Each structure stands twice: as C-alpha cells, then as structure tokens.
C-alpha cells in the first residue's frame, strides 16, 4: 500500500468529510500522484481509469416505518400480535395481517344491510331487463292489439242487440208520436230528439260494422287501432241515443202520471246504459293499453338506466360501509415487525391516535447527510460500497442512491442534504441502527489522462500546463473534462502518454 493510500485509509476509518481529503491531497499532490511516476518536479502522465468518490458516514434504517392508530374510535376488542412477534410465533408478519380490532358489531351490520340492498337493486334491474326485452315488449304490444280487437267484437254484438231493442222501445204505444202530441210540445221535442239520435246510432253502427268486417286479428296495428277508435265513437253515439230515449220515457211517465206503464222501458234502458258504459270503459282501456305498451319501448331504456344507477349507488353504499368497517381494524401495511403496542383489550381508543408502531424487517436503507460542497456530484442511481462498524472494513455491502432531499438540513451549523441508499440485496446481518461508512462512486471513466488541478494555469482565457522536454520546459494548451472532489482533472486533449508535466509551473 502506497503512502497516499495509507493516508486515504486512515481518513476513511475516521469517517472524516471529503473536504478534509481535498486539503490533504492538495498538499500531497505536489509530491506524488497515482496516475503517474513522480520525479523531483514532474509527473509522467499516462491513460488510466478515472473514478470519483464521495465518502460519508450514515446509519442503517428500516426502509419503512409507521405509527398506526384506528381511524374510528371505540372499545378495543382484540390484539392479535405482540412486540417482535407475528402470527404463528414468527417474528415477521406479512402485509395485510390483522394486528388489532375494535368492537365493530354496528359496522358489520351496516355492511350486511348494504349487501342486501345491493342484491335487491340487482334483482330489480334483472326484472326490468327481462320485462323490457324487445321480445317481451313486442309480445305485450301484440296482445294489447289482440285484446282491443276482442273488445271491438264484443261491442258490436251488444250494439246490434241494443239498436234493435231501442227501436222496440220507441215503437211502444205509450211512446208513440200520438202520445207525444197529446202530451204537448215538450214531449214532441223529446220524441224528435230520441228518433234523430236513434237513426244516427243506427247509421254509425252500420258504417262501423262494415269497416270491422273487413278486418281480422292479423290486420295491421294501425287498422286495428283505427277500428277501436271508431267503435268507441259509435258507442258514444249509442250512449247519447239511449239517454235521449230515457229522457222521453221519464217525461211521459211523469206527465201522464202512469209510472207503472213505463217501468219496463225504464228497466230496459237502464240495462242498455250499463252495457254501453261497460263497452266505453273497455274500448278506452284497450286504446290506453296499446299506447302504454308503445311508449314502453322508449321508456324502458330510461327505466333500465335508472335501475343501473340504483345498482351503482348501492354498490357505492356497500363500499362505503366496507371502508367504514375497515377503519375498525389495524392491518400490517407491509412485511415487517411490530416494535411498539400502546393498547390493551377493553380500553377505549380515540380516532387517529398512534397506538402501534411497525418497521420493515427485511429491507433496509442507509440514511446519511451530504455536505453542500459534495451534493451536486451525487445523483439518483449512483452506486456505493458500504462497510458496517459491526463487521469491520473487510466486509463490504453494496447499495445505490434512491432519494435526495431537495431542501437543506442544518447539522452543526453546516448545510447538508439528506440522502437515502437502498441495499442491493437482502442480508440477515444488516440490522436497523447500525453505523455505516459509505463510499459513493459519482463517476467512473476508463482510459483517460488525469492530472492534478494545481498544475493548470490560465492565459488569455485558455488552459495550459508546462511540459518538460529534455532540459527545456514548454507550455501546452489543454482541453479539460470533469474534475473530481480530490482536485484531479481529466485532460480531453493536449497531452499524450509519456509527457512529463511540471508540478510547480513558473508562470510569468
């Protein structure tokens, strides 16, 4: 081991900052330099590997540490682990392992209720989707038209009977023209109105029946709907004719004071009124049913959309209930070891109060603070070699830089920046809290020319060194590359292997 290496080793063992190394090397650089052979006043340059390192001290920490508490308050029901011991007697507990639980009966019931509500909403949706299928809607609409056709057929059967019966009533002696004339002008007016509406009903029946006979159940939906509407209007004419005849009967019965003579006619007309009203209701209902089923095609999509929203809402309610229930439990957020438990079964826990601490036990990092003068050279991913005081300098571990704090931290009056390094491999020998010496390789360039920064001087904005050629000293312009923290400088061009560079240039 050279004298320089001995000095560097001593510095590393004492964990001094690299700034001290710079001072030492400035002194030693005038005497000897590892990239060349030293004479009394020159060094002979040659291509070699150029590596820059930053040496710092640090401490091993768990990659993850957390203090945990219940999000909800309540009585502590169970604690499933103890400090340093996981489930099943193993020290390590896995991520997701239940650590502690509050009494959660109400929250559990809320989850069950939400599950039932969700299932009910899904069933309602399925029913709507089944009923609202095009196949079912087509079948329902076809049946509505078929029912309407039946209502029309039934109406014509009764209307034919009613028109004959109504004619018989008007032809009775006690309702004849002579009887009306004998009774007076009012009776004659009732008689004329009844006859007029009778003939109107008879004509409407003949026209409607003629149109109906041209149709069957396989006729177009438009034709069936049209005959339903036409039959409904004809039935209304019958209703008016019956009402007018009833007015004539009632007037003559009162005027002649012979109620018994008109009792049969009144009964007949009352029966016709009930029949007509029934047909009016059925025909109107048939028409409305057709309209409702036709509207169902457009409204079904809206109903299904609303049912889908209901299902989504119930799913959200269930998730909210589950999230609320999870707040009654503490689970391990990562693989690790419980390091503290400040809770007992039966105690009342307050929301968000830390009760249990945990750290990862299989992944460790190194936490260190880098002086401001060196932080610019360190970047994410830089490789590092590590020694731990517990195992001595001969045992090496390896890591890489994974984080650099953007803000400074003042330590002993000095601006520093916290960095973290992740070990490359899991190693059971590594324990949280161990003291570490860290050597970070900030760059490494193979096969380059390197000289001490002290041999370089400026002239007219350019960089020069003095080179001894025989007994003569010449100046050579050089183009420089990167500079190490130890004051070494890469020469990109201007020097060749074997050049003897003057260590103490005499510059005018």
Short mmCIF file of C-alpha atoms in Angstrom, two decimals:
data_model
loop_
_atom_site.label_atom_id
_atom_site.label_comp_id
_atom_site.label_asym_id
_atom_site.label_seq_id
_atom_site.Cartn_x
_atom_site.Cartn_y
_atom_site.Cartn_z
CA UNK A 1 0.00 0.00 0.00
CA UNK A 2 1.43 3.42 -1.04
CA UNK A 3 1.76 6.32 1.32
CA UNK A 4 -1.22 8.09 -0.30
CA UNK A 5 -3.41 5.02 0.09
CA UNK A 6 -2.42 4.75 3.74
CA UNK A 7 -3.46 8.34 4.29
CA UNK A 8 -6.78 7.77 2.48
CA UNK A 9 -7.44 4.64 4.52
CA UNK A 10 -6.79 6.49 7.74
CA UNK A 11 -9.20 9.25 6.72
CA UNK A 12 -11.92 6.76 5.79
CA UNK A 13 -11.60 4.88 9.06
CA UNK A 14 -12.01 8.10 10.96
CA UNK A 15 -15.10 8.96 8.86
CA UNK A 16 -13.86 12.49 8.07
CA UNK A 17 -15.63 14.50 5.41
CA UNK A 18 -14.25 14.54 1.92
CA UNK A 19 -13.50 18.21 2.28
CA UNK A 20 -10.58 17.23 4.51
CA UNK A 21 -9.46 14.80 1.86
CA UNK A 22 -9.25 17.66 -0.62
CA UNK A 23 -6.97 19.63 1.70
CA UNK A 24 -4.71 16.66 2.25
CA UNK A 25 -4.48 15.89 -1.44
CA UNK A 26 -3.57 19.46 -2.31
CA UNK A 27 -0.56 19.07 -0.07
CA UNK A 28 0.30 15.58 -1.22
CA UNK A 29 -0.43 16.32 -4.90
CA UNK A 30 2.79 18.35 -5.10
CA UNK A 31 4.77 15.31 -4.06
CA UNK A 32 3.13 12.31 -5.66
CA UNK A 33 0.17 11.39 -7.92
CA UNK A 34 -1.18 7.95 -8.52
CA UNK A 35 -1.67 8.33 -12.29
CA UNK A 36 1.98 8.99 -12.96
CA UNK A 37 5.50 8.40 -11.77
CA UNK A 38 6.86 11.19 -9.62
CA UNK A 39 10.21 12.89 -10.05
CA UNK A 40 11.52 15.92 -8.16
CA UNK A 41 9.39 18.36 -10.19
CA UNK A 42 7.34 16.46 -12.81
CA UNK A 43 4.89 13.64 -13.25
CA UNK A 44 4.74 11.39 -16.26
CA UNK A 45 1.15 11.13 -17.50
CA UNK A 46 -0.49 8.03 -18.97
CA UNK A 47 -4.01 6.79 -19.63
CA UNK A 48 -5.73 5.21 -16.64
CA UNK A 49 -9.15 4.77 -15.05
CA UNK A 50 -10.59 7.94 -13.51
CA UNK A 51 -13.01 7.41 -10.62
CA UNK A 52 -14.52 9.99 -8.30
CA UNK A 53 -15.80 9.03 -4.86
CA UNK A 54 -17.59 10.80 -2.04
CA UNK A 55 -17.07 9.27 1.40
CA UNK A 56 -19.62 9.90 4.12
CA UNK A 57 -20.97 8.24 7.24
CA UNK A 58 -24.51 7.06 7.75
CA UNK A 59 -26.91 4.94 9.71
CA UNK A 60 -28.93 1.86 8.76
CA UNK A 61 -32.68 2.47 8.97
CA UNK A 62 -35.71 0.39 8.09
CA UNK A 63 -36.96 1.16 4.60
CA UNK A 64 -40.45 1.66 6.04
CA UNK A 65 -41.58 2.73 9.49
CA UNK A 66 -45.09 3.63 10.54
CA UNK A 67 -47.14 4.60 13.59
CA UNK A 68 -50.69 3.27 13.34
CA UNK A 69 -54.00 4.01 15.05
CA UNK A 70 -57.69 3.37 14.47
CA UNK A 71 -59.47 5.78 12.14
CA UNK A 72 -62.63 5.30 14.23
CA UNK A 73 -62.88 5.48 17.98
CA UNK A 74 -64.26 2.66 20.11
CA UNK A 75 -63.55 -0.16 22.53
CA UNK A 76 -60.57 -2.36 21.63
CA UNK A 77 -61.84 -5.88 21.09
CA UNK A 78 -58.69 -7.88 20.26
CA UNK A 79 -54.95 -7.52 19.76
CA UNK A 80 -53.58 -10.32 17.60
CA UNK A 81 -49.78 -9.84 17.87
CA UNK A 82 -47.16 -8.77 20.39
CA UNK A 83 -43.99 -6.69 20.08
CA UNK A 84 -41.41 -8.50 17.99
CA UNK A 85 -43.68 -11.49 17.40
CA UNK A 86 -46.02 -12.03 14.49
CA UNK A 87 -48.80 -14.53 13.97
CA UNK A 88 -47.87 -18.17 14.40
CA UNK A 89 -44.88 -17.30 16.59
CA UNK A 90 -42.85 -15.88 13.67
CA UNK A 91 -41.10 -12.58 14.18
CA UNK A 92 -42.11 -11.33 10.75
CA UNK A 93 -45.73 -10.54 9.95
CA UNK A 94 -46.92 -10.24 6.38
CA UNK A 95 -48.59 -7.26 4.77
CA UNK A 96 -52.34 -7.34 5.41
CA UNK A 97 -52.06 -9.32 8.67
CA UNK A 98 -54.68 -8.26 11.22
CA UNK A 99 -52.95 -6.60 14.17
CA UNK A 100 -55.77 -5.17 16.27
CA UNK A 101 -59.55 -4.69 16.10
CA UNK A 102 -62.26 -2.56 17.71
CA UNK A 103 -65.73 -3.85 18.58
CA UNK A 104 -67.39 -3.47 15.17
CA UNK A 105 -70.86 -5.04 15.53
CA UNK A 106 -72.73 -1.98 14.21
CA UNK A 107 -70.35 -1.52 11.29
CA UNK A 108 -70.64 -5.20 10.39
CA UNK A 109 -74.46 -4.95 10.41
CA UNK A 110 -74.23 -1.90 8.13
CA UNK A 111 -72.23 -3.97 5.64
CA UNK A 112 -74.80 -6.77 5.71
CA UNK A 113 -77.66 -4.29 5.19
CA UNK A 114 -75.81 -2.72 2.27
CA UNK A 115 -75.25 -6.15 0.73
CA UNK A 116 -78.98 -6.91 0.92
CA UNK A 117 -79.87 -3.54 -0.62
CA UNK A 118 -77.44 -4.17 -3.45
CA UNK A 119 -78.87 -7.62 -4.17
CA UNK A 120 -82.39 -6.16 -4.19
CA UNK A 121 -81.34 -3.47 -6.66
CA UNK A 122 -79.70 -6.09 -8.89
CA UNK A 123 -82.87 -8.20 -8.86
CA UNK A 124 -84.98 -5.19 -9.81
CA UNK A 125 -82.61 -4.43 -12.65
CA UNK A 126 -82.70 -8.03 -13.88
CA UNK A 127 -86.50 -8.00 -13.79
CA UNK A 128 -86.64 -4.77 -15.80
CA UNK A 129 -84.15 -6.10 -18.33
CA UNK A 130 -86.19 -9.27 -18.72
CA UNK A 131 -89.52 -7.49 -18.99
CA UNK A 132 -88.04 -4.78 -21.16
CA UNK A 133 -86.51 -7.08 -23.73
CA UNK A 134 -87.67 -6.37 -27.29
CA UNK A 135 -89.16 -9.86 -27.45
CA UNK A 136 -91.34 -9.29 -24.39
CA UNK A 137 -92.29 -5.76 -25.40
CA UNK A 138 -93.33 -6.98 -28.85
CA UNK A 139 -95.39 -9.77 -27.28
CA UNK A 140 -97.09 -7.36 -24.85
CA UNK A 141 -97.92 -4.90 -27.63
CA UNK A 142 -99.29 -7.66 -29.87
CA UNK A 143 -101.51 -8.87 -27.03
CA UNK A 144 -102.75 -5.32 -26.43
CA UNK A 145 -103.86 -5.05 -30.07
CA UNK A 146 -105.41 -8.52 -29.91
CA UNK A 147 -107.34 -7.57 -26.75
CA UNK A 148 -108.51 -4.37 -28.45
CA UNK A 149 -109.80 -6.35 -31.40
CA UNK A 150 -111.73 -8.59 -28.99
CA UNK A 151 -113.24 -5.56 -27.23
CA UNK A 152 -114.49 -4.26 -30.60
CA UNK A 153 -116.05 -7.63 -31.49
CA UNK A 154 -117.81 -7.81 -28.12
CA UNK A 155 -119.07 -4.26 -28.54
CA UNK A 156 -120.66 -4.96 -31.93
CA UNK A 157 -122.52 -7.97 -30.54
CA UNK A 158 -124.17 -5.82 -27.88
CA UNK A 159 -124.64 -2.77 -30.11
CA UNK A 160 -126.64 -4.85 -32.62
CA UNK A 161 -128.90 -6.05 -29.81
CA UNK A 162 -129.22 -2.57 -28.31
CA UNK A 163 -130.18 -0.87 -31.58
CA UNK A 164 -132.99 -3.41 -32.09
CA UNK A 165 -134.17 -3.08 -28.52
CA UNK A 166 -134.02 0.69 -28.67
CA UNK A 167 -136.20 0.66 -31.79
CA UNK A 168 -138.73 -1.58 -29.97
CA UNK A 169 -138.88 0.87 -27.06
CA UNK A 170 -139.56 3.83 -29.36
CA UNK A 171 -142.31 1.85 -31.16
CA UNK A 172 -144.25 1.19 -27.95
CA UNK A 173 -147.75 2.76 -27.93
CA UNK A 174 -147.12 4.79 -24.80
CA UNK A 175 -144.07 6.42 -26.55
CA UNK A 176 -145.65 6.93 -29.98
CA UNK A 177 -145.96 10.20 -31.87
CA UNK A 178 -149.66 10.44 -30.94
CA UNK A 179 -148.85 10.05 -27.26
CA UNK A 180 -146.20 12.73 -27.51
CA UNK A 181 -148.51 15.13 -29.36
CA UNK A 182 -151.24 14.57 -26.79
CA UNK A 183 -148.72 15.37 -24.05
CA UNK A 184 -147.60 18.57 -25.62
CA UNK A 185 -144.70 20.38 -27.31
CA UNK A 186 -142.05 19.28 -24.77
CA UNK A 187 -142.90 15.61 -25.25
CA UNK A 188 -142.82 16.07 -29.02
CA UNK A 189 -139.35 17.66 -28.79
CA UNK A 190 -138.08 14.73 -26.66
CA UNK A 191 -139.61 12.31 -29.19
CA UNK A 192 -137.98 14.06 -32.17
CA UNK A 193 -134.53 14.16 -30.44
CA UNK A 194 -134.76 10.47 -29.47
CA UNK A 195 -135.65 9.45 -33.04
CA UNK A 196 -132.89 11.60 -34.52
CA UNK A 197 -130.22 10.09 -32.24
CA UNK A 198 -131.60 6.59 -32.81
CA UNK A 199 -131.14 6.92 -36.57
CA UNK A 200 -127.70 8.44 -36.04
CA UNK A 201 -126.69 5.47 -33.86
CA UNK A 202 -128.14 3.01 -36.37
CA UNK A 203 -126.18 4.65 -39.22
CA UNK A 204 -122.95 4.76 -37.20
CA UNK A 205 -123.34 1.09 -36.32
CA UNK A 206 -123.82 0.08 -39.95
CA UNK A 207 -120.72 2.04 -41.06
CA UNK A 208 -118.53 0.78 -38.21
CA UNK A 209 -119.67 -2.81 -38.56
CA UNK A 210 -118.94 -2.65 -42.28
CA UNK A 211 -115.38 -1.48 -41.60
CA UNK A 212 -114.93 -4.06 -38.86
CA UNK A 213 -115.95 -6.91 -41.16
CA UNK A 214 -113.03 -6.02 -43.45
CA UNK A 215 -110.54 -6.75 -40.63
CA UNK A 216 -109.24 -9.75 -38.70
CA UNK A 217 -106.73 -10.25 -35.90
CA UNK A 218 -103.85 -10.29 -38.39
CA UNK A 219 -104.71 -6.88 -39.78
CA UNK A 220 -102.22 -4.06 -39.39
CA UNK A 221 -101.87 -2.44 -35.99
CA UNK A 222 -102.85 0.90 -37.50
CA UNK A 223 -106.11 -0.57 -38.88
CA UNK A 224 -106.97 -2.24 -35.55
CA UNK A 225 -106.26 0.95 -33.61
CA UNK A 226 -108.46 2.87 -36.07
CA UNK A 227 -111.45 0.49 -35.64
CA UNK A 228 -111.04 0.68 -31.84
CA UNK A 229 -111.30 4.46 -32.00
CA UNK A 230 -114.22 4.30 -34.49
CA UNK A 231 -116.13 1.79 -32.33
CA UNK A 232 -115.53 3.95 -29.26
CA UNK A 233 -117.08 6.98 -31.05
CA UNK A 234 -120.03 4.84 -32.28
CA UNK A 235 -120.62 3.62 -28.73
CA UNK A 236 -120.72 7.21 -27.52
CA UNK A 237 -123.46 7.93 -30.12
CA UNK A 238 -125.39 4.95 -28.69
CA UNK A 239 -124.95 6.37 -25.20
CA UNK A 240 -126.48 9.67 -26.31
CA UNK A 241 -129.37 7.92 -28.10
CA UNK A 242 -130.20 5.82 -25.00
CA UNK A 243 -130.01 8.90 -22.79
CA UNK A 244 -132.37 10.83 -25.13
CA UNK A 245 -134.90 7.95 -25.19
CA UNK A 246 -134.70 7.75 -21.39
CA UNK A 247 -135.47 11.48 -21.20
CA UNK A 248 -138.64 10.87 -23.30
CA UNK A 249 -139.75 7.94 -21.11
CA UNK A 250 -139.17 9.83 -17.88
CA UNK A 251 -141.06 12.89 -19.08
CA UNK A 252 -144.14 10.97 -20.33
CA UNK A 253 -144.24 8.84 -17.17
CA UNK A 254 -144.31 12.00 -15.07
CA UNK A 255 -146.63 13.91 -17.36
CA UNK A 256 -149.25 11.14 -17.65
CA UNK A 257 -148.79 10.14 -14.02
CA UNK A 258 -148.67 6.49 -15.09
CA UNK A 259 -145.27 5.32 -13.85
CA UNK A 260 -146.22 1.63 -13.98
CA UNK A 261 -146.88 1.81 -17.72
CA UNK A 262 -143.26 2.92 -18.32
CA UNK A 263 -141.49 0.69 -15.79
CA UNK A 264 -140.45 -1.93 -18.38
CA UNK A 265 -138.99 0.67 -20.72
CA UNK A 266 -137.04 2.27 -17.89
CA UNK A 267 -135.57 -1.09 -16.89
CA UNK A 268 -134.60 -1.90 -20.47
CA UNK A 269 -132.94 1.49 -20.96
CA UNK A 270 -131.07 1.22 -17.63
CA UNK A 271 -129.65 -2.13 -18.75
CA UNK A 272 -128.57 -0.64 -22.08
CA UNK A 273 -126.90 2.24 -20.24
CA UNK A 274 -124.85 -0.14 -18.09
CA UNK A 275 -123.84 -2.17 -21.15
CA UNK A 276 -122.80 0.90 -23.11
CA UNK A 277 -120.80 2.31 -20.20
CA UNK A 278 -119.01 -1.02 -19.84
CA UNK A 279 -118.05 -1.06 -23.52
CA UNK A 280 -116.88 2.54 -23.39
CA UNK A 281 -114.58 1.68 -20.47
CA UNK A 282 -113.20 -1.45 -22.18
CA UNK A 283 -112.58 0.28 -25.51
CA UNK A 284 -110.87 3.21 -23.82
CA UNK A 285 -108.80 0.82 -21.72
CA UNK A 286 -107.79 -1.11 -24.86
CA UNK A 287 -106.68 2.11 -26.54
CA UNK A 288 -104.69 3.22 -23.47
CA UNK A 289 -103.04 -0.19 -23.12
CA UNK A 290 -101.81 -0.02 -26.71
CA UNK A 291 -100.42 3.47 -26.12
CA UNK A 292 -98.72 2.39 -22.86
CA UNK A 293 -97.03 -0.60 -24.48
CA UNK A 294 -95.91 1.50 -27.43
CA UNK A 295 -94.49 4.10 -25.02
CA UNK A 296 -92.75 1.27 -23.15
CA UNK A 297 -90.26 0.91 -26.00
CA UNK A 298 -88.90 4.39 -25.35
CA UNK A 299 -89.38 4.45 -21.58
CA UNK A 300 -87.83 1.03 -20.94
CA UNK A 301 -84.32 2.29 -21.70
CA UNK A 302 -84.85 5.12 -19.21
CA UNK A 303 -86.18 2.71 -16.58
CA UNK A 304 -83.23 0.36 -17.07
CA UNK A 305 -80.83 3.31 -16.94
CA UNK A 306 -82.39 4.43 -13.67
CA UNK A 307 -82.13 0.88 -12.30
CA UNK A 308 -78.47 0.74 -13.30
CA UNK A 309 -77.85 3.97 -11.40
CA UNK A 310 -79.61 2.47 -8.39
CA UNK A 311 -77.33 -0.58 -8.55
CA UNK A 312 -74.28 1.69 -8.80
CA UNK A 313 -75.48 3.76 -5.87
CA UNK A 314 -75.98 0.63 -3.76
CA UNK A 315 -72.52 -0.61 -4.78
CA UNK A 316 -71.07 2.68 -3.58
CA UNK A 317 -73.04 2.41 -0.33
CA UNK A 318 -71.68 -1.11 0.19
CA UNK A 319 -68.13 0.06 -0.50
CA UNK A 320 -68.59 2.96 1.93
CA UNK A 321 -69.85 0.51 4.56
CA UNK A 322 -66.86 -1.78 3.97
CA UNK A 323 -64.46 1.16 4.12
CA UNK A 324 -66.04 2.24 7.38
CA UNK A 325 -65.73 -1.31 8.72
CA UNK A 326 -62.05 -1.43 7.74
CA UNK A 327 -61.49 1.65 9.91
CA UNK A 328 -62.23 -0.57 12.93
CA UNK A 329 -59.13 -2.68 12.19
CA UNK A 330 -55.39 -2.15 12.07
CA UNK A 331 -53.59 -4.28 9.49
CA UNK A 332 -49.90 -4.52 8.63
CA UNK A 333 -49.21 -2.15 5.70
CA UNK A 334 -46.07 -4.09 4.72
CA UNK A 335 -43.97 -7.09 5.72
CA UNK A 336 -42.27 -6.27 8.99
CA UNK A 337 -42.09 -6.40 12.78
CA UNK A 338 -44.24 -4.71 15.41
CA UNK A 339 -41.98 -2.56 17.58
CA UNK A 340 -44.48 -0.92 19.95
CA UNK A 341 -48.03 -1.55 21.23
CA UNK A 342 -49.66 1.07 23.46
CA UNK A 343 -53.10 -0.52 23.57
CA UNK A 344 -54.94 -3.06 25.74
CA UNK A 345 -58.09 -5.05 25.14
CA UNK A 346 -61.09 -3.28 26.66
CA UNK A 347 -59.60 0.19 26.51
CA UNK A 348 -61.31 2.98 24.60
CA UNK A 349 -59.26 4.06 21.59
CA UNK A 350 -59.55 7.60 20.25
CA UNK A 351 -59.58 8.18 16.49
CA UNK A 352 -56.21 8.68 14.77
CA UNK A 353 -54.15 8.32 17.95
CA UNK A 354 -50.94 6.28 17.27
CA UNK A 355 -51.06 3.06 19.31
CA UNK A 356 -48.91 0.59 17.38
CA UNK A 357 -45.54 1.05 15.65
CA UNK A 358 -44.08 -1.19 12.97
CA UNK A 359 -41.00 -1.28 10.79
CA UNK A 360 -39.98 -3.35 7.81
CA UNK A 361 -37.61 -6.12 8.83
CA UNK A 362 -36.33 -7.47 5.54
CA UNK A 363 -35.50 -4.32 3.58
CA UNK A 364 -33.07 -1.72 4.93
CA UNK A 365 -31.67 1.58 3.77
CA UNK A 366 -28.87 3.88 4.77
CA UNK A 367 -29.65 7.42 5.79
CA UNK A 368 -26.87 9.96 5.50
CA UNK A 369 -26.26 13.70 5.25
CA UNK A 370 -24.04 15.06 2.47
CA UNK A 371 -22.30 18.46 2.81
CA UNK A 372 -23.34 21.17 0.40
CA UNK A 373 -19.96 21.10 -1.33
CA UNK A 374 -20.48 17.49 -2.44
CA UNK A 375 -24.22 17.19 -3.04
CA UNK A 376 -24.08 18.46 -6.65
CA UNK A 377 -21.94 15.44 -7.61
CA UNK A 378 -24.41 12.85 -6.27
CA UNK A 379 -27.35 11.72 -8.38
CA UNK A 380 -30.07 9.07 -8.30
CA UNK A 381 -28.77 5.61 -9.02
CA UNK A 382 -25.14 6.24 -8.03
CA UNK A 383 -23.52 3.04 -6.79
CA UNK A 384 -21.92 2.82 -3.36
CA UNK A 385 -19.84 0.40 -1.29
CA UNK A 386 -20.70 0.10 2.38
CA UNK A 387 -18.88 -1.08 5.47
CA UNK A 388 -20.66 -1.54 8.78
CA UNK A 389 -18.82 -0.97 12.05
CA UNK A 390 -20.33 -4.18 13.40
CA UNK A 391 -18.44 -6.28 10.79
CA UNK A 392 -15.28 -4.25 10.07
CA UNK A 393 -13.77 -2.86 6.89
CA UNK A 394 -13.17 -6.21 5.23
CA UNK A 395 -16.90 -6.99 4.84
CA UNK A 396 -18.42 -4.99 2.00
CA UNK A 397 -22.07 -4.39 1.21
CA UNK A 398 -23.38 -2.62 -1.85
CA UNK A 399 -26.17 -0.07 -2.34
CA UNK A 400 -27.40 2.69 -4.62
CA UNK A 401 -28.76 6.21 -4.08
CA UNK A 402 -32.58 6.21 -4.16
CA UNK A 403 -33.51 9.64 -2.79
CA UNK A 404 -32.01 13.10 -2.32
CA UNK A 405 -33.85 15.69 -0.26
CA UNK A 406 -34.39 18.92 -2.24
CA UNK A 407 -34.25 21.03 0.95
CA UNK A 408 -31.22 21.54 3.13
CA UNK A 409 -30.83 20.31 6.70
CA UNK A 410 -28.60 22.30 9.04
CA UNK A 411 -26.34 20.00 11.09
CA UNK A 412 -23.79 21.53 13.46
CA UNK A 413 -24.13 24.81 11.59
CA UNK A 414 -23.36 23.22 8.21
CA UNK A 415 -25.78 22.97 5.29
CA UNK A 416 -26.30 19.31 4.42
CA UNK A 417 -28.76 17.31 2.31
CA UNK A 418 -30.27 14.04 3.46
CA UNK A 419 -29.91 11.13 1.07
CA UNK A 420 -31.02 7.51 1.26
CA UNK A 421 -29.36 4.46 -0.23
CA UNK A 422 -31.03 1.09 -0.80
CA UNK A 423 -29.02 -2.09 -0.20
CA UNK A 424 -28.72 -4.15 -3.38
CA UNK A 425 -29.59 -7.43 -1.66
CA UNK A 426 -31.29 -8.66 1.45
CA UNK A 427 -28.79 -9.71 4.10
CA UNK A 428 -29.74 -11.03 7.52
CA UNK A 429 -26.61 -9.48 9.01
CA UNK A 430 -27.94 -5.97 8.43
CA UNK A 431 -29.82 -4.52 11.40
CA UNK A 432 -31.59 -1.22 11.91
CA UNK A 433 -29.42 1.33 13.78
CA UNK A 434 -26.01 0.07 12.61
CA UNK A 435 -23.35 2.69 11.83
CA UNK A 436 -22.14 2.66 8.23
CA UNK A 437 -19.26 4.11 6.22
CA UNK A 438 -20.40 4.92 2.68
CA UNK A 439 -18.29 5.43 -0.41
CA UNK A 440 -20.38 6.73 -3.32
CA UNK A 441 -18.94 6.44 -6.82
CA UNK A 442 -20.17 9.57 -8.59
CA UNK A 443 -18.48 8.77 -11.90
CA UNK A 444 -16.01 6.31 -13.41
CA UNK A 445 -14.28 6.84 -16.77
CA UNK A 446 -11.86 4.26 -18.17
CA UNK A 447 -8.68 5.00 -20.12
CA UNK A 448 -8.35 8.78 -19.73
CA UNK A 449 -5.49 11.19 -18.92
CA UNK A 450 -5.73 12.78 -15.47
CA UNK A 451 -3.54 15.46 -13.88
CA UNK A 452 -3.65 17.42 -10.61
CA UNK A 453 -5.63 20.61 -10.84
CA UNK A 454 -2.71 22.58 -9.34
CA UNK A 455 -0.52 22.20 -12.45
CA UNK A 456 -3.02 24.00 -14.68
CA UNK A 457 -2.87 27.77 -15.28
CA UNK A 458 -4.84 30.29 -17.34
CA UNK A 459 -3.60 32.53 -20.13
CA UNK A 460 -5.86 34.63 -22.27
CA UNK A 461 -8.91 32.56 -21.39
CA UNK A 462 -7.25 29.23 -22.23
CA UNK A 463 -5.89 26.43 -20.07
CA UNK A 464 -2.18 25.48 -20.15
CA UNK A 465 0.31 23.17 -18.44
CA UNK A 466 4.09 23.16 -18.61
CA UNK A 467 5.77 20.06 -20.07
CA UNK A 468 9.46 19.25 -19.70
CA UNK A 469 11.06 18.07 -22.95
CA UNK A 470 14.68 17.19 -22.24
CA UNK A 471 16.10 20.21 -20.47
CA UNK A 472 13.53 22.56 -21.99
CA UNK A 473 10.14 23.48 -20.45
CA UNK A 474 7.32 24.10 -22.95
CA UNK A 475 3.75 25.31 -22.50
CA UNK A 476 0.95 23.15 -23.90
CA UNK A 477 -2.70 24.17 -24.25
CA UNK A 478 -5.06 21.57 -22.85
CA UNK A 479 -8.81 20.94 -23.10
CA UNK A 480 -10.21 19.77 -19.78
CA UNK A 481 -13.08 17.47 -18.82
CA UNK A 482 -14.53 16.71 -15.41
CA UNK A 483 -12.93 17.41 -12.06
CA UNK A 484 -13.03 15.10 -9.05
CA UNK A 485 -13.62 16.11 -5.45
CA UNK A 486 -9.92 15.37 -4.84
CA UNK A 487 -8.80 18.01 -7.32
CA UNK A 488 -7.95 15.65 -10.18
CA UNK A 489 -8.84 16.91 -13.67
CA UNK A 490 -9.49 14.95 -16.86
CA UNK A 491 -7.48 16.11 -19.88
CA UNK A 492 -9.55 15.63 -23.02
CA UNK A 493 -6.77 16.74 -25.40
CA UNK A 494 -3.34 18.37 -25.35
CA UNK A 495 -1.29 15.69 -23.54
CA UNK A 496 -0.02 12.26 -24.59
CA UNK A 497 1.24 9.25 -22.69
CA UNK A 498 4.79 9.88 -21.52
CA UNK A 499 4.55 13.67 -21.29
CA UNK A 500 6.32 15.00 -18.20
CA UNK A 501 4.11 17.65 -16.62
CA UNK A 502 5.77 20.19 -14.34
CA UNK A 503 4.25 20.10 -10.86
CA UNK A 504 5.26 23.64 -9.95
CA UNK A 505 4.86 25.66 -13.13
CA UNK A 506 6.64 29.01 -13.20
CA UNK A 507 4.13 31.34 -14.81
CA UNK A 508 5.06 34.91 -15.77
#
